[in-house]
Amino acid sequence: MLARDFIRLSLSSVRFHRTRSLLTALGIAVGIAAVVLLTSIGEGINKYVLAEFTQFGTNLIAINPGKSATFGISGALINSVRPLSLEDAESLARLPHIQAVVPMVQGNAAVEFDRRSRRTYVYGVSDAVPDVWRMKPALGRFLPADDPRFARAFVVLGSKIRDELFKQENPLGKRVRIGSESFRVIGVMESKGQLLGFDLDDAVYIPTHKAMALFDQEGLLEIDLLYRSGVDSAVVAEQIKQHLISRHGNEDFTITTQDQMLETLGSVLNILTLAVGALGGISLLVGGVGILTIMTISVNERTAEVGLLRALGALRQQILWLFLGEAVVLASLGGLAGLLIGAGGAWLLHVAVPALPTHTSWGYVLAAEGIAAVIGLAAGVMPAWRAARLDPIEALRTE
């Protein structure tokens, strides 16, 4: 049997049983469409979350008080945890490769202006926020580089706070009351939207020392550092670790690099994408069962045809590959249709719901197409093997 005859015979069988072939391919198409659509949603969420995190830069290191891991010994045997101080932050700013430092304190308080009041987040920060957090003021300027202990009572508003308290009025130069203290407005931050449920625009920024006094806090909540590009974050983290140990006497703090955060977050999101893809894979298995059923029926219906081919000299291997070829063709056609449906559905979903990001990964698409072909091949093996083992004489007698 020539190759072109083999291909023509396989395709003619698919065309002859159009309805049955369509229903068989539809099972695979639904599975592929489910895999492509679900992984597109998962990949879109993955890229969206990572982009949200990296909008604040990638050369960041965060230091928090307290050790996140213990050594299995009593806390009474080691020194008590020493809070992070402004002096710690100032000393870290003098280390090699460190470009800027933000000592941070966070609290919640009512912000009042002209009988309007709104309770919101209050961040005590330094003048380095625009460089470290990549947040720029849209109006006015950010906090000045005052001596941390004698910083003036200035405040920078988030865009939502400005709209709530001042409406269309220019807030620059006005005084607002935060807690029990009065602050002069010198700037309004550009809108940043939400990050994992936290509204970055619904906040105000005041000097760190003022916030520590306002919330009666002895230490800092966190110290954020911006280090020079091109330097290994692990090297910088080790320098910071040794420096703080020399100041505190022991490792009573936790250092987290942006690389570590992104790696952990990426692994979690990848597992999420694989999980939703596996749900779509269940539909692929159902489609595989459909191909197995249809190919078994096809062998029963074409017993006489197999006998005639064998009587004309067709080898068992040729009969085997004839039925396997039909199964693969059905699976491939269903896979192609599923790809178009899944990718188109992901695009339409993003158009209909812009807040839901989607991204079709060609890696998952090719994997799904390959799996569809393998399922078709695997589902067709048993019926094809049965057809190849038919005795020519007995097969012809069934006519």
Coordinates of C-alpha atoms in Angstrom, one line a residue:
M1 CA 0.0 0.0 0.0
L2 CA 1.4 3.3 -1.1
A3 CA 1.6 6.2 1.4
R4 CA -0.8 8.3 -0.5
D5 CA -3.3 5.5 -0.7
F6 CA -2.9 4.9 3.1
I7 CA -3.6 8.6 3.8
R8 CA -6.6 8.7 1.3
L9 CA -8.1 5.6 2.9
S10 CA -7.8 7.0 6.4
L11 CA -9.4 10.3 5.5
S12 CA -12.1 8.8 3.4
S13 CA -13.3 6.8 6.4
V14 CA -13.4 9.9 8.5
R15 CA -15.4 11.8 5.8
F16 CA -17.8 8.9 5.2
H17 CA -18.9 8.8 8.8
R18 CA -19.2 12.6 9.2
T19 CA -21.6 12.7 12.1
R20 CA -19.8 10.1 14.1
S21 CA -16.4 11.7 13.3
L22 CA -17.8 15.1 14.4
L23 CA -19.1 13.8 17.7
T24 CA -15.8 12.0 18.4
A25 CA -13.7 15.0 17.6
L26 CA -16.1 17.2 19.7
G27 CA -15.1 15.3 22.8
I28 CA -11.4 16.1 22.3
A29 CA -12.3 19.7 21.3
V30 CA -14.1 20.3 24.6
G31 CA -11.1 18.9 26.5
I32 CA -8.6 21.0 24.6
A33 CA -10.8 24.1 24.9
A34 CA -11.1 23.6 28.6
V35 CA -7.3 23.2 29.1
V36 CA -6.5 26.2 26.9
L37 CA -9.1 28.5 28.5
L38 CA -8.3 27.5 32.1
T39 CA -4.5 27.7 31.7
S40 CA -5.0 31.1 29.9
I41 CA -6.8 32.4 33.0
G42 CA -4.1 30.9 35.3
E43 CA -1.3 32.3 33.2
G44 CA -3.0 35.7 33.0
I45 CA -3.4 35.9 36.8
N46 CA 0.2 34.8 37.2
K47 CA 1.6 37.5 35.0
Y48 CA -0.8 40.1 36.5
V49 CA 0.3 39.4 40.1
L50 CA 4.0 39.3 39.2
A51 CA 3.6 42.6 37.3
E52 CA 1.9 44.2 40.3
F53 CA 4.8 43.2 42.5
T54 CA 7.5 44.2 40.2
Q55 CA 6.0 47.7 39.7
F56 CA 7.8 48.6 42.9
G57 CA 11.1 47.5 41.5
T58 CA 13.1 44.3 41.7
N59 CA 16.2 45.5 43.5
L60 CA 14.5 45.5 46.9
I61 CA 15.3 43.9 50.2
A62 CA 12.9 44.0 53.2
I63 CA 14.0 43.6 56.9
N64 CA 11.5 42.8 59.6
P65 CA 12.0 42.5 63.3
G66 CA 12.0 39.0 64.7
K67 CA 13.3 35.7 63.3
S68 CA 10.9 33.8 61.0
A69 CA 12.6 30.5 61.8
T70 CA 13.8 29.1 65.2
F71 CA 16.5 26.7 66.1
G72 CA 14.4 24.5 68.4
I73 CA 15.7 26.0 71.6
S74 CA 14.0 28.0 74.3
G75 CA 13.8 31.8 73.8
A76 CA 15.0 32.3 77.3
L77 CA 18.5 31.0 76.3
I78 CA 19.0 33.8 73.8
N79 CA 18.7 37.5 73.9
S80 CA 15.3 39.1 73.5
V81 CA 14.3 40.5 70.2
R82 CA 15.6 44.0 69.7
P83 CA 13.3 46.3 67.6
L84 CA 14.6 47.8 64.4
S85 CA 15.4 51.4 65.0
L86 CA 16.0 54.6 63.0
E87 CA 19.7 54.2 63.9
D88 CA 19.7 50.8 62.3
A89 CA 18.2 52.2 59.1
E90 CA 20.8 55.1 59.0
S91 CA 23.7 52.7 59.5
L92 CA 22.3 50.4 56.7
A93 CA 22.3 53.4 54.3
R94 CA 26.1 53.6 54.6
L95 CA 26.7 50.0 53.5
P96 CA 28.2 49.3 50.0
H97 CA 25.7 48.9 47.2
I98 CA 22.8 50.4 49.1
Q99 CA 21.3 53.3 47.3
A100 CA 18.3 54.3 49.4
V101 CA 16.6 53.2 52.6
V102 CA 13.0 53.6 53.8
P103 CA 12.3 53.0 57.5
M104 CA 8.6 52.3 57.7
V105 CA 5.9 52.4 60.4
Q106 CA 2.3 51.6 59.7
G107 CA -0.9 52.5 61.6
N108 CA -4.5 53.4 61.1
A109 CA -6.0 56.7 62.1
A110 CA -8.7 59.2 61.2
V111 CA -7.7 62.0 58.7
E112 CA -9.8 65.1 59.1
F113 CA -10.2 68.3 57.1
D114 CA -13.0 70.9 57.3
R115 CA -15.5 68.6 59.1
R116 CA -14.8 65.8 56.7
S117 CA -13.1 62.7 58.1
R118 CA -11.9 59.4 56.7
R119 CA -10.2 56.6 58.6
T120 CA -7.3 55.2 56.5
Y121 CA -3.7 53.8 56.6
V122 CA -1.0 56.1 57.8
Y123 CA 2.6 55.2 56.7
G124 CA 5.6 56.6 58.4
V125 CA 8.3 56.8 55.8
S126 CA 11.4 58.7 54.6
D127 CA 12.0 60.9 51.7
A128 CA 13.4 57.9 49.7
V129 CA 9.9 56.4 48.9
P130 CA 9.8 57.7 45.3
D131 CA 13.1 55.9 44.6
V132 CA 12.6 52.8 46.6
W133 CA 8.9 52.2 46.0
R134 CA 8.7 53.8 42.6
M135 CA 5.8 56.0 43.6
K136 CA 5.8 59.6 42.4
P137 CA 3.8 62.6 43.5
A138 CA 1.3 63.8 40.9
L139 CA 0.9 67.1 42.7
G140 CA 3.4 69.0 44.8
R141 CA 6.3 67.0 46.2
F142 CA 7.1 64.2 48.5
L143 CA 8.5 64.5 52.0
P144 CA 11.7 66.5 52.3
A145 CA 15.0 65.0 53.5
D146 CA 14.8 66.4 57.1
D147 CA 16.6 65.0 60.1
P148 CA 14.5 62.0 61.0
R149 CA 14.2 63.0 64.7
F150 CA 13.3 66.6 63.9
A151 CA 11.2 66.1 60.8
R152 CA 8.6 68.8 60.1
A153 CA 4.9 67.9 60.3
F154 CA 4.3 67.4 56.6
V155 CA 1.9 64.9 54.9
V156 CA 1.5 63.5 51.4
L157 CA -2.0 62.3 50.5
G158 CA -3.0 59.3 48.4
S159 CA -5.2 60.2 45.5
K160 CA -8.4 58.7 47.0
I161 CA -7.9 60.6 50.3
R162 CA -7.4 63.8 48.4
D163 CA -10.7 63.2 46.4
E164 CA -12.6 62.3 49.6
L165 CA -11.4 65.2 51.7
F166 CA -10.8 68.0 49.3
K167 CA -13.1 67.2 46.3
Q168 CA -12.0 69.6 43.5
E169 CA -10.1 72.0 45.9
N170 CA -6.3 72.3 45.8
P171 CA -5.0 70.6 49.0
L172 CA -1.5 72.0 48.8
G173 CA -0.7 74.1 51.9
K174 CA -3.9 73.1 53.7
R175 CA -3.7 71.5 57.2
V176 CA -5.2 68.2 58.0
R177 CA -5.5 66.5 61.4
I178 CA -4.2 63.0 61.8
G179 CA -5.0 61.5 65.2
S180 CA -4.2 64.3 67.6
E181 CA -1.6 66.2 65.4
S182 CA -1.9 68.7 62.7
F183 CA 0.0 68.2 59.4
R184 CA 0.5 70.5 56.4
V185 CA -0.2 68.9 52.9
I186 CA 2.7 69.3 50.6
G187 CA 1.8 66.7 47.9
V188 CA -0.6 64.2 46.4
M189 CA 0.6 60.8 45.1
E190 CA -0.2 59.5 41.7
S191 CA -2.9 56.8 41.5
K192 CA -1.5 53.2 41.9
G193 CA -4.7 51.2 42.3
Q194 CA -4.9 48.1 44.4
L195 CA -2.3 45.4 45.2
L196 CA -3.7 42.1 46.4
G197 CA -6.7 43.8 47.9
F198 CA -4.8 46.7 49.5
D199 CA -5.8 50.1 48.1
L200 CA -2.5 52.0 47.7
D201 CA -4.4 55.3 47.0
D202 CA -6.3 55.2 50.3
A203 CA -3.3 56.1 52.5
V204 CA -1.3 59.1 53.7
Y205 CA 2.5 59.4 54.2
I206 CA 4.1 61.2 57.1
P207 CA 7.7 61.2 58.5
T208 CA 8.7 58.0 60.2
H209 CA 9.5 59.6 63.6
K210 CA 6.2 61.4 63.6
A211 CA 4.3 58.1 63.0
M212 CA 6.3 56.4 65.7
A213 CA 5.2 59.0 68.2
L214 CA 1.6 59.1 66.8
F215 CA 1.2 55.3 67.3
D216 CA 3.4 55.0 70.4
Q217 CA 5.8 52.5 68.7
E218 CA 9.3 51.9 69.9
G219 CA 10.6 50.2 66.7
L220 CA 10.1 50.1 63.0
L221 CA 7.7 47.7 61.3
E222 CA 10.0 47.2 58.3
I223 CA 13.1 48.6 56.6
D224 CA 13.1 48.6 52.8
L225 CA 16.4 49.0 51.0
L226 CA 17.2 49.7 47.3
Y227 CA 20.5 48.2 46.2
R228 CA 22.5 48.9 43.1
S229 CA 21.5 47.1 39.8
G230 CA 23.8 44.2 38.8
V231 CA 24.7 43.2 42.3
D232 CA 23.7 39.8 43.6
S233 CA 20.9 40.1 46.1
A234 CA 22.3 37.2 48.2
V235 CA 25.6 39.1 48.6
V236 CA 23.9 42.3 49.7
A237 CA 21.6 40.3 52.1
E238 CA 24.6 38.6 53.7
Q239 CA 26.3 42.0 54.2
I240 CA 23.1 43.3 55.8
K241 CA 22.9 40.2 58.0
Q242 CA 26.4 40.5 59.4
H243 CA 26.0 44.3 59.9
L244 CA 22.8 43.9 62.0
I245 CA 24.2 41.0 64.0
S246 CA 27.1 43.2 65.0
R247 CA 24.6 45.8 66.1
H248 CA 22.1 43.6 67.8
G249 CA 24.3 40.8 69.1
N250 CA 22.3 38.0 67.5
E251 CA 20.1 37.4 64.5
D252 CA 16.8 38.7 65.7
F253 CA 15.5 39.9 62.4
T254 CA 14.4 38.5 59.0
I255 CA 15.8 39.5 55.7
T256 CA 13.7 38.9 52.5
T257 CA 14.9 39.8 49.0
Q258 CA 12.6 40.6 46.2
D259 CA 14.0 37.6 44.3
Q260 CA 12.9 35.3 47.1
M261 CA 9.4 36.8 47.2
L262 CA 9.0 36.5 43.4
E263 CA 10.3 33.0 43.4
T264 CA 7.9 31.9 46.1
L265 CA 5.0 33.7 44.5
G266 CA 5.8 32.3 41.1
S267 CA 5.9 28.7 42.4
V268 CA 2.5 29.2 44.0
L269 CA 1.0 30.7 40.9
N270 CA 2.5 27.9 38.7
I271 CA 0.9 25.3 40.9
L272 CA -2.4 27.1 40.5
T273 CA -2.1 27.1 36.7
L274 CA -1.2 23.4 36.7
A275 CA -4.2 22.7 38.9
V276 CA -6.7 24.4 36.7
G277 CA -5.1 22.8 33.7
A278 CA -5.5 19.4 35.3
L279 CA -9.2 20.1 35.7
G280 CA -9.4 20.7 31.9
G281 CA -7.4 17.5 31.4
I282 CA -10.3 15.5 32.8
S283 CA -12.3 16.5 29.8
L284 CA -9.5 15.2 27.6
L285 CA -9.7 11.8 29.3
V286 CA -13.5 11.8 28.6
G287 CA -12.7 12.6 24.9
G288 CA -10.2 9.7 24.9
V289 CA -12.9 7.3 26.1
G290 CA -15.1 8.5 23.3
I291 CA -12.5 7.8 20.7
L292 CA -12.0 4.3 22.1
T293 CA -15.7 3.6 21.9
I294 CA -16.1 4.9 18.4
M295 CA -13.0 3.1 17.1
T296 CA -14.2 -0.2 18.6
I297 CA -17.6 0.3 16.9
S298 CA -15.7 1.1 13.6
V299 CA -13.8 -2.1 13.8
N300 CA -17.0 -4.1 14.2
E301 CA -18.6 -2.4 11.3
R302 CA -15.6 -2.7 8.9
T303 CA -14.7 -6.3 9.6
A304 CA -15.4 -7.3 6.0
E305 CA -13.3 -4.4 4.7
V306 CA -10.4 -5.5 6.8
G307 CA -10.9 -9.1 5.5
L308 CA -10.8 -7.7 1.9
L309 CA -7.7 -5.7 2.5
R310 CA -5.9 -8.7 4.1
A311 CA -7.0 -10.9 1.2
L312 CA -5.5 -8.4 -1.2
G313 CA -2.2 -8.6 0.6
A314 CA -2.3 -5.8 3.2
L315 CA 0.0 -6.6 6.1
R316 CA -1.1 -6.7 9.7
Q317 CA 1.1 -3.7 10.4
Q318 CA -0.7 -1.7 7.7
I319 CA -4.1 -2.6 9.1
L320 CA -2.9 -1.5 12.5
W321 CA -1.6 1.8 11.3
L322 CA -4.7 2.4 9.3
F323 CA -7.0 2.4 12.3
L324 CA -4.4 4.2 14.5
G325 CA -4.2 6.9 11.8
E326 CA -7.9 7.4 11.9
A327 CA -7.8 7.8 15.7
V328 CA -5.0 10.3 15.5
V329 CA -6.7 12.3 12.7
L330 CA -9.9 12.5 14.8
A331 CA -8.0 13.6 17.9
S332 CA -5.9 16.1 16.0
L333 CA -8.9 17.7 14.3
G334 CA -10.6 17.9 17.7
G335 CA -7.5 19.4 19.2
L336 CA -7.3 22.1 16.5
A337 CA -10.9 23.0 17.0
G338 CA -10.5 23.0 20.7
L339 CA -7.5 25.4 20.4
L340 CA -9.5 27.9 18.4
I341 CA -12.4 27.7 20.8
G342 CA -10.2 27.9 23.9
A343 CA -8.0 30.8 22.7
G344 CA -11.0 32.7 21.3
G345 CA -12.9 32.1 24.5
A346 CA -10.0 33.5 26.5
W347 CA -9.8 36.6 24.4
L348 CA -13.6 37.2 24.6
L349 CA -13.5 36.6 28.3
H350 CA -10.9 39.4 28.7
V351 CA -12.9 41.7 26.5
A352 CA -16.1 41.0 28.4
V353 CA -14.4 41.3 31.8
P354 CA -11.3 43.5 31.5
A355 CA -10.4 43.1 35.2
L356 CA -9.8 39.4 34.5
P357 CA -6.4 39.0 32.8
T358 CA -5.9 36.1 30.4
H359 CA -2.8 35.0 28.6
T360 CA -2.6 32.0 26.3
S361 CA 0.7 30.2 26.8
W362 CA 1.9 28.4 23.7
G363 CA 3.7 25.9 25.9
Y364 CA 0.5 24.7 27.3
V365 CA -1.2 24.8 23.9
L366 CA 1.5 22.6 22.3
A367 CA 1.3 20.3 25.3
A368 CA -2.5 20.0 25.0
E369 CA -2.2 19.3 21.3
G370 CA 0.4 16.6 21.9
I371 CA -1.7 15.1 24.6
A372 CA -4.7 15.0 22.3
A373 CA -2.7 13.1 19.6
V374 CA -1.3 10.7 22.2
I375 CA -4.8 10.1 23.6
G376 CA -6.1 9.4 20.1
L377 CA -3.2 7.0 19.5
A378 CA -3.6 5.2 22.9
A379 CA -7.4 5.0 22.5
G380 CA -7.0 3.5 19.0
V381 CA -4.4 0.9 19.9
M382 CA -6.8 -1.8 21.2
P383 CA -9.3 -1.6 18.4
A384 CA -6.5 -1.3 15.8
W385 CA -4.7 -4.3 17.2
R386 CA -8.0 -6.3 17.2
A387 CA -8.6 -5.3 13.5
A388 CA -5.0 -6.3 12.6
R389 CA -5.4 -9.8 14.1
L390 CA -8.6 -10.7 12.2
D391 CA -8.4 -13.8 10.1
P392 CA -9.0 -12.8 6.4
I393 CA -11.3 -15.7 5.7
E394 CA -13.5 -15.2 8.8
A395 CA -13.6 -11.5 8.2
L396 CA -14.8 -11.9 4.6
R397 CA -17.6 -14.3 5.8
T398 CA -19.2 -11.5 7.8
E399 CA -20.2 -9.7 4.6

